[in-house]
């Protein structure tokens, strides 16, 4: 009960505060931190794999269904191969409110298939939708120079930490009944750092899937979008609202010069409230629909 009162008090304090309307990066910020060299290298490796790929499956975070998608993927991957967009973590948004609006947004822009999943819960209906859509795309589109092959191969792409590896593991369990992880998945961005070997996820017909590292858009300059990605834990993170958060939760730190608020702990607490779906609406792109 005490924890519940503290949470309500914290939440009330947060919403009572005035949020700033814009955020500006320091003038000395090094944009190379946003798009490290390994991302550029791995993107080129993905392009090199296209010769053996029949389908590209893009995974993105349903909380930001528009923000942060890598435009280079479209130019270098989707324009060449059939494409399915999977919005993962759909349990964190109000599907009754947003599902059709998101679908209409993308179908109006030429995306052929939009799917919603929650790979942590591995809901059978959602995974079956992915399976059905994959089979339809694979069996009803040209196979380019791979017509002699009896097997199919797909590639999963997306920005960091949206659930690419989790989708592969969930599909493998759903279709083959194998519970052991085929690829490593983690709670922090950057677990997959290079293009992986292929994983068999279906027997009839034989379908293999390639896991890839998260690659951000290299030309990102919109700080509002970057803040959304950080809030959703899709990029590594590195004061009035923090002061109120610390005061509501008694976050203090001792220093040689005396006691002060523990702003680092307050920031982590505020972000964790969002990531644990403690706010009313977790869709950060709601104004785009």
Short mmCIF file of C-alpha atoms in Angstrom, two decimals:
data_model
loop_
_atom_site.label_atom_id
_atom_site.label_comp_id
_atom_site.label_asym_id
_atom_site.label_seq_id
_atom_site.Cartn_x
_atom_site.Cartn_y
_atom_site.Cartn_z
CA UNK A 1 0.00 0.00 0.00
CA UNK A 2 2.83 2.37 0.86
CA UNK A 3 4.49 1.70 -2.50
CA UNK A 4 1.18 2.38 -4.28
CA UNK A 5 0.81 5.74 -2.50
CA UNK A 6 4.39 6.62 -3.38
CA UNK A 7 3.81 5.77 -7.06
CA UNK A 8 0.61 7.85 -7.18
CA UNK A 9 2.38 10.73 -5.47
CA UNK A 10 5.29 10.48 -7.91
CA UNK A 11 3.02 10.34 -10.94
CA UNK A 12 0.96 13.31 -9.74
CA UNK A 13 4.13 15.31 -9.18
CA UNK A 14 5.39 14.49 -12.67
CA UNK A 15 2.21 15.50 -14.44
CA UNK A 16 1.93 18.67 -12.35
CA UNK A 17 5.31 19.81 -13.65
CA UNK A 18 5.66 21.84 -16.82
CA UNK A 19 7.50 19.98 -19.57
CA UNK A 20 9.84 21.97 -21.81
CA UNK A 21 8.61 22.33 -25.38
CA UNK A 22 11.94 21.67 -27.09
CA UNK A 23 15.40 20.28 -26.41
CA UNK A 24 18.62 21.37 -28.07
CA UNK A 25 21.84 19.38 -28.23
CA UNK A 26 25.04 21.07 -27.03
CA UNK A 27 26.91 22.80 -29.84
CA UNK A 28 29.91 20.51 -29.32
CA UNK A 29 27.90 17.29 -29.66
CA UNK A 30 29.70 14.73 -31.84
CA UNK A 31 27.16 13.21 -34.26
CA UNK A 32 29.53 10.31 -34.94
CA UNK A 33 28.35 8.87 -31.62
CA UNK A 34 24.91 8.41 -33.20
CA UNK A 35 26.05 6.29 -36.14
CA UNK A 36 29.20 4.35 -35.18
CA UNK A 37 31.37 2.78 -37.87
CA UNK A 38 30.18 -0.79 -37.24
CA UNK A 39 26.64 0.15 -38.33
CA UNK A 40 27.88 1.31 -41.73
CA UNK A 41 29.94 -1.87 -42.13
CA UNK A 42 27.05 -4.15 -41.18
CA UNK A 43 24.61 -2.36 -43.52
CA UNK A 44 26.96 -3.09 -46.42
CA UNK A 45 27.07 -6.74 -45.35
CA UNK A 46 23.26 -6.86 -45.37
CA UNK A 47 23.26 -5.53 -48.93
CA UNK A 48 25.77 -8.20 -49.92
CA UNK A 49 23.42 -10.88 -48.53
CA UNK A 50 20.51 -9.76 -50.71
CA UNK A 51 21.55 -12.07 -53.53
CA UNK A 52 20.43 -15.01 -51.38
CA UNK A 53 17.41 -13.32 -49.72
CA UNK A 54 13.78 -13.72 -50.83
CA UNK A 55 12.07 -11.53 -48.21
CA UNK A 56 13.00 -8.64 -45.88
CA UNK A 57 11.17 -8.47 -42.53
CA UNK A 58 11.48 -5.10 -40.83
CA UNK A 59 10.85 -5.00 -37.08
CA UNK A 60 10.06 -1.72 -35.34
CA UNK A 61 8.74 -0.55 -31.97
CA UNK A 62 4.94 -0.07 -31.91
CA UNK A 63 5.30 2.81 -29.42
CA UNK A 64 6.97 4.88 -32.16
CA UNK A 65 5.42 3.36 -35.30
CA UNK A 66 6.73 6.14 -37.52
CA UNK A 67 9.71 7.69 -35.74
CA UNK A 68 13.20 6.28 -36.18
CA UNK A 69 12.72 3.88 -39.10
CA UNK A 70 15.92 3.74 -41.14
CA UNK A 71 15.33 5.25 -44.59
CA UNK A 72 18.48 3.59 -45.91
CA UNK A 73 16.80 0.22 -45.41
CA UNK A 74 14.14 1.25 -47.92
CA UNK A 75 16.60 2.47 -50.52
CA UNK A 76 19.00 -0.45 -50.20
CA UNK A 77 16.78 -3.36 -49.13
CA UNK A 78 12.99 -2.94 -49.45
CA UNK A 79 13.07 -1.49 -52.94
CA UNK A 80 14.82 -4.66 -54.11
CA UNK A 81 13.01 -7.43 -52.20
CA UNK A 82 9.47 -8.04 -50.86
CA UNK A 83 8.96 -6.35 -47.50
CA UNK A 84 6.85 -6.93 -44.35
CA UNK A 85 6.68 -4.40 -41.50
CA UNK A 86 6.27 -5.95 -38.02
CA UNK A 87 5.50 -3.57 -35.16
CA UNK A 88 6.64 -5.34 -32.00
CA UNK A 89 5.81 -4.53 -28.35
CA UNK A 90 2.19 -3.85 -29.34
CA UNK A 91 1.12 -4.68 -25.77
CA UNK A 92 2.56 -1.29 -24.76
CA UNK A 93 0.09 0.77 -26.80
CA UNK A 94 -3.70 1.02 -26.96
CA UNK A 95 -4.37 -1.26 -29.94
CA UNK A 96 -8.08 -0.41 -30.09
CA UNK A 97 -7.15 3.23 -30.48
CA UNK A 98 -4.14 3.00 -32.78
CA UNK A 99 -4.10 -0.25 -34.79
CA UNK A 100 -6.26 0.87 -37.72
CA UNK A 101 -4.78 4.37 -37.77
CA UNK A 102 -1.26 2.96 -38.03
CA UNK A 103 -2.30 0.46 -40.71
CA UNK A 104 -4.04 3.17 -42.75
CA UNK A 105 -0.98 5.42 -42.43
CA UNK A 106 1.31 2.81 -43.93
CA UNK A 107 -1.06 1.30 -46.49
CA UNK A 108 -1.64 4.80 -47.84
CA UNK A 109 2.14 5.05 -48.31
CA UNK A 110 2.54 1.82 -50.22
CA UNK A 111 3.57 -0.62 -47.48
CA UNK A 112 2.14 -3.98 -48.47
CA UNK A 113 1.81 -5.63 -45.06
CA UNK A 114 1.77 -4.29 -41.48
CA UNK A 115 1.67 -6.74 -38.55
CA UNK A 116 1.64 -6.35 -34.76
CA UNK A 117 3.42 -8.69 -32.33
CA UNK A 118 4.45 -9.04 -28.71
CA UNK A 119 7.41 -11.41 -28.84
CA UNK A 120 7.78 -11.61 -25.07
CA UNK A 121 4.34 -13.16 -24.66
CA UNK A 122 4.61 -15.00 -27.99
CA UNK A 123 0.90 -14.80 -28.73
CA UNK A 124 0.03 -17.63 -31.16
CA UNK A 125 -2.39 -15.55 -33.25
CA UNK A 126 0.16 -12.80 -33.88
CA UNK A 127 2.93 -15.28 -34.72
CA UNK A 128 0.60 -17.18 -37.02
CA UNK A 129 -0.16 -13.89 -38.82
CA UNK A 130 3.58 -13.42 -39.36
CA UNK A 131 3.93 -16.98 -40.63
CA UNK A 132 0.98 -16.62 -43.02
CA UNK A 133 2.23 -13.29 -44.35
CA UNK A 134 5.73 -14.68 -44.87
CA UNK A 135 4.43 -17.67 -46.81
CA UNK A 136 2.19 -15.50 -48.98
CA UNK A 137 5.03 -13.07 -49.79
CA UNK A 138 7.50 -15.87 -50.49
CA UNK A 139 5.19 -17.96 -52.66
CA UNK A 140 3.60 -15.12 -54.63
CA UNK A 141 6.54 -12.93 -55.61
CA UNK A 142 9.39 -13.55 -58.09
CA UNK A 143 12.48 -15.24 -56.69
CA UNK A 144 14.88 -13.37 -58.97
CA UNK A 145 18.00 -15.52 -59.53
CA UNK A 146 17.05 -18.13 -56.91
CA UNK A 147 14.44 -20.10 -58.85
CA UNK A 148 16.54 -23.28 -58.67
CA UNK A 149 16.48 -23.26 -54.86
CA UNK A 150 13.85 -25.32 -53.03
CA UNK A 151 14.33 -23.39 -49.77
CA UNK A 152 13.50 -19.81 -48.88
CA UNK A 153 15.56 -17.27 -47.00
CA UNK A 154 14.41 -14.14 -45.18
CA UNK A 155 16.35 -11.36 -43.47
CA UNK A 156 15.20 -9.53 -40.32
CA UNK A 157 16.27 -5.87 -40.09
CA UNK A 158 15.53 -2.83 -37.93
CA UNK A 159 17.04 -0.31 -35.54
CA UNK A 160 18.55 -1.53 -32.22
CA UNK A 161 16.48 -3.26 -29.53
CA UNK A 162 13.13 -3.48 -31.34
CA UNK A 163 12.94 -7.26 -30.96
CA UNK A 164 14.49 -8.73 -34.12
CA UNK A 165 16.19 -11.63 -32.30
CA UNK A 166 13.12 -12.16 -30.13
CA UNK A 167 10.95 -12.48 -33.23
CA UNK A 168 13.25 -15.13 -34.70
CA UNK A 169 13.24 -17.14 -31.46
CA UNK A 170 9.45 -16.81 -31.11
CA UNK A 171 8.82 -17.92 -34.70
CA UNK A 172 11.15 -20.90 -34.31
CA UNK A 173 9.33 -22.02 -31.17
CA UNK A 174 5.92 -21.40 -32.75
CA UNK A 175 6.57 -23.33 -35.97
CA UNK A 176 9.09 -25.99 -34.91
CA UNK A 177 8.38 -26.32 -31.18
CA UNK A 178 12.04 -25.68 -30.29
CA UNK A 179 12.23 -23.62 -27.10
CA UNK A 180 16.00 -23.19 -26.96
CA UNK A 181 17.09 -19.77 -28.24
CA UNK A 182 18.58 -19.81 -31.72
CA UNK A 183 19.92 -16.25 -31.46
CA UNK A 184 20.82 -14.19 -28.42
CA UNK A 185 18.33 -11.51 -27.39
CA UNK A 186 18.86 -8.90 -24.70
CA UNK A 187 17.14 -6.07 -22.87
CA UNK A 188 19.68 -3.47 -23.98
CA UNK A 189 20.52 -2.14 -27.46
CA UNK A 190 23.48 -3.68 -29.25
CA UNK A 191 23.33 -7.36 -28.28
CA UNK A 192 23.52 -8.39 -31.94
CA UNK A 193 26.55 -6.62 -33.42
CA UNK A 194 27.05 -8.39 -36.76
CA UNK A 195 25.11 -10.19 -39.47
CA UNK A 196 24.43 -13.68 -38.11
CA UNK A 197 24.33 -17.13 -39.67
CA UNK A 198 20.93 -18.23 -40.85
CA UNK A 199 18.44 -20.00 -38.59
CA UNK A 200 15.86 -22.56 -39.75
CA UNK A 201 12.38 -21.49 -38.61
CA UNK A 202 10.11 -23.68 -40.77
CA UNK A 203 10.23 -27.14 -42.37
CA UNK A 204 7.34 -27.10 -44.86
CA UNK A 205 8.44 -25.31 -46.90
CA UNK A 206 12.02 -24.99 -45.59
CA UNK A 207 12.53 -21.36 -44.52
CA UNK A 208 15.70 -19.89 -43.06
CA UNK A 209 16.05 -16.47 -41.49
CA UNK A 210 19.10 -14.22 -41.00
CA UNK A 211 19.43 -12.06 -37.87
CA UNK A 212 21.12 -8.67 -38.27
CA UNK A 213 22.38 -5.94 -35.92
CA UNK A 214 20.35 -2.81 -35.30
CA UNK A 215 21.27 0.02 -37.65
CA UNK A 216 20.11 3.58 -37.03
CA UNK A 217 19.50 6.15 -39.75
CA UNK A 218 22.93 7.75 -40.36
CA UNK A 219 21.56 11.23 -41.09
CA UNK A 220 19.58 11.70 -37.88
CA UNK A 221 19.44 15.35 -36.84
CA UNK A 222 15.96 15.61 -35.26
CA UNK A 223 16.55 15.76 -31.50
CA UNK A 224 12.87 15.15 -30.69
CA UNK A 225 12.98 11.85 -32.56
CA UNK A 226 16.25 10.95 -30.86
CA UNK A 227 14.68 11.58 -27.44
CA UNK A 228 11.79 9.28 -28.36
CA UNK A 229 14.23 6.53 -29.29
CA UNK A 230 16.11 6.99 -26.04
CA UNK A 231 12.92 6.87 -23.99
CA UNK A 232 11.94 3.59 -25.65
CA UNK A 233 15.42 2.19 -24.87
CA UNK A 234 16.33 1.91 -28.55
CA UNK A 235 19.56 3.87 -28.21
CA UNK A 236 22.01 3.87 -25.31
CA UNK A 237 21.46 6.70 -22.84
CA UNK A 238 24.03 8.27 -21.47
CA UNK A 239 15.90 20.15 -14.05
CA UNK A 240 12.95 20.67 -12.55
CA UNK A 241 11.17 17.44 -13.39
CA UNK A 242 14.12 15.47 -12.01
CA UNK A 243 14.11 17.48 -8.80
CA UNK A 244 10.42 16.72 -8.27
CA UNK A 245 11.01 13.05 -9.04
CA UNK A 246 13.83 12.91 -6.48
CA UNK A 247 11.77 14.77 -3.87
CA UNK A 248 8.77 12.48 -4.34
CA UNK A 249 10.93 9.37 -3.91
CA UNK A 250 13.56 10.74 -1.52
CA UNK A 251 16.40 10.04 -3.94
CA UNK A 252 19.45 11.57 -2.24
CA UNK A 253 23.20 11.15 -2.54
CA UNK A 254 25.92 11.96 -0.02
CA UNK A 255 28.91 14.05 -1.10
CA UNK A 256 31.86 15.50 0.80
CA UNK A 257 30.22 18.93 0.53
CA UNK A 258 26.92 17.64 1.86
CA UNK A 259 23.73 16.00 0.59
CA UNK A 260 22.07 16.60 -2.78
CA UNK A 261 19.39 15.09 -5.00
CA UNK A 262 20.41 11.97 -6.93
CA UNK A 263 19.45 13.22 -10.40
CA UNK A 264 20.84 10.14 -12.16
CA UNK A 265 18.56 7.89 -10.12
CA UNK A 266 15.64 10.26 -10.66
CA UNK A 267 16.15 10.22 -14.43
CA UNK A 268 16.30 6.42 -14.51
CA UNK A 269 13.16 6.21 -12.36
CA UNK A 270 11.22 8.56 -14.63
CA UNK A 271 12.27 6.67 -17.76
CA UNK A 272 11.45 3.33 -16.15
CA UNK A 273 7.92 4.54 -15.37
CA UNK A 274 7.41 5.05 -19.10
CA UNK A 275 9.04 1.80 -20.13
CA UNK A 276 6.86 -0.09 -17.67
CA UNK A 277 3.71 1.48 -19.19
CA UNK A 278 2.82 3.52 -16.10
CA UNK A 279 1.65 6.52 -18.11
CA UNK A 280 -1.76 6.76 -19.74
CA UNK A 281 -0.60 6.61 -23.37
CA UNK A 282 2.74 5.10 -24.48
CA UNK A 283 2.38 5.90 -28.19
CA UNK A 284 4.85 8.74 -28.79
CA UNK A 285 3.75 9.21 -32.40
CA UNK A 286 0.04 9.75 -31.64
CA UNK A 287 0.15 13.26 -33.12
CA UNK A 288 1.15 11.86 -36.52
CA UNK A 289 -2.14 10.06 -37.14
#
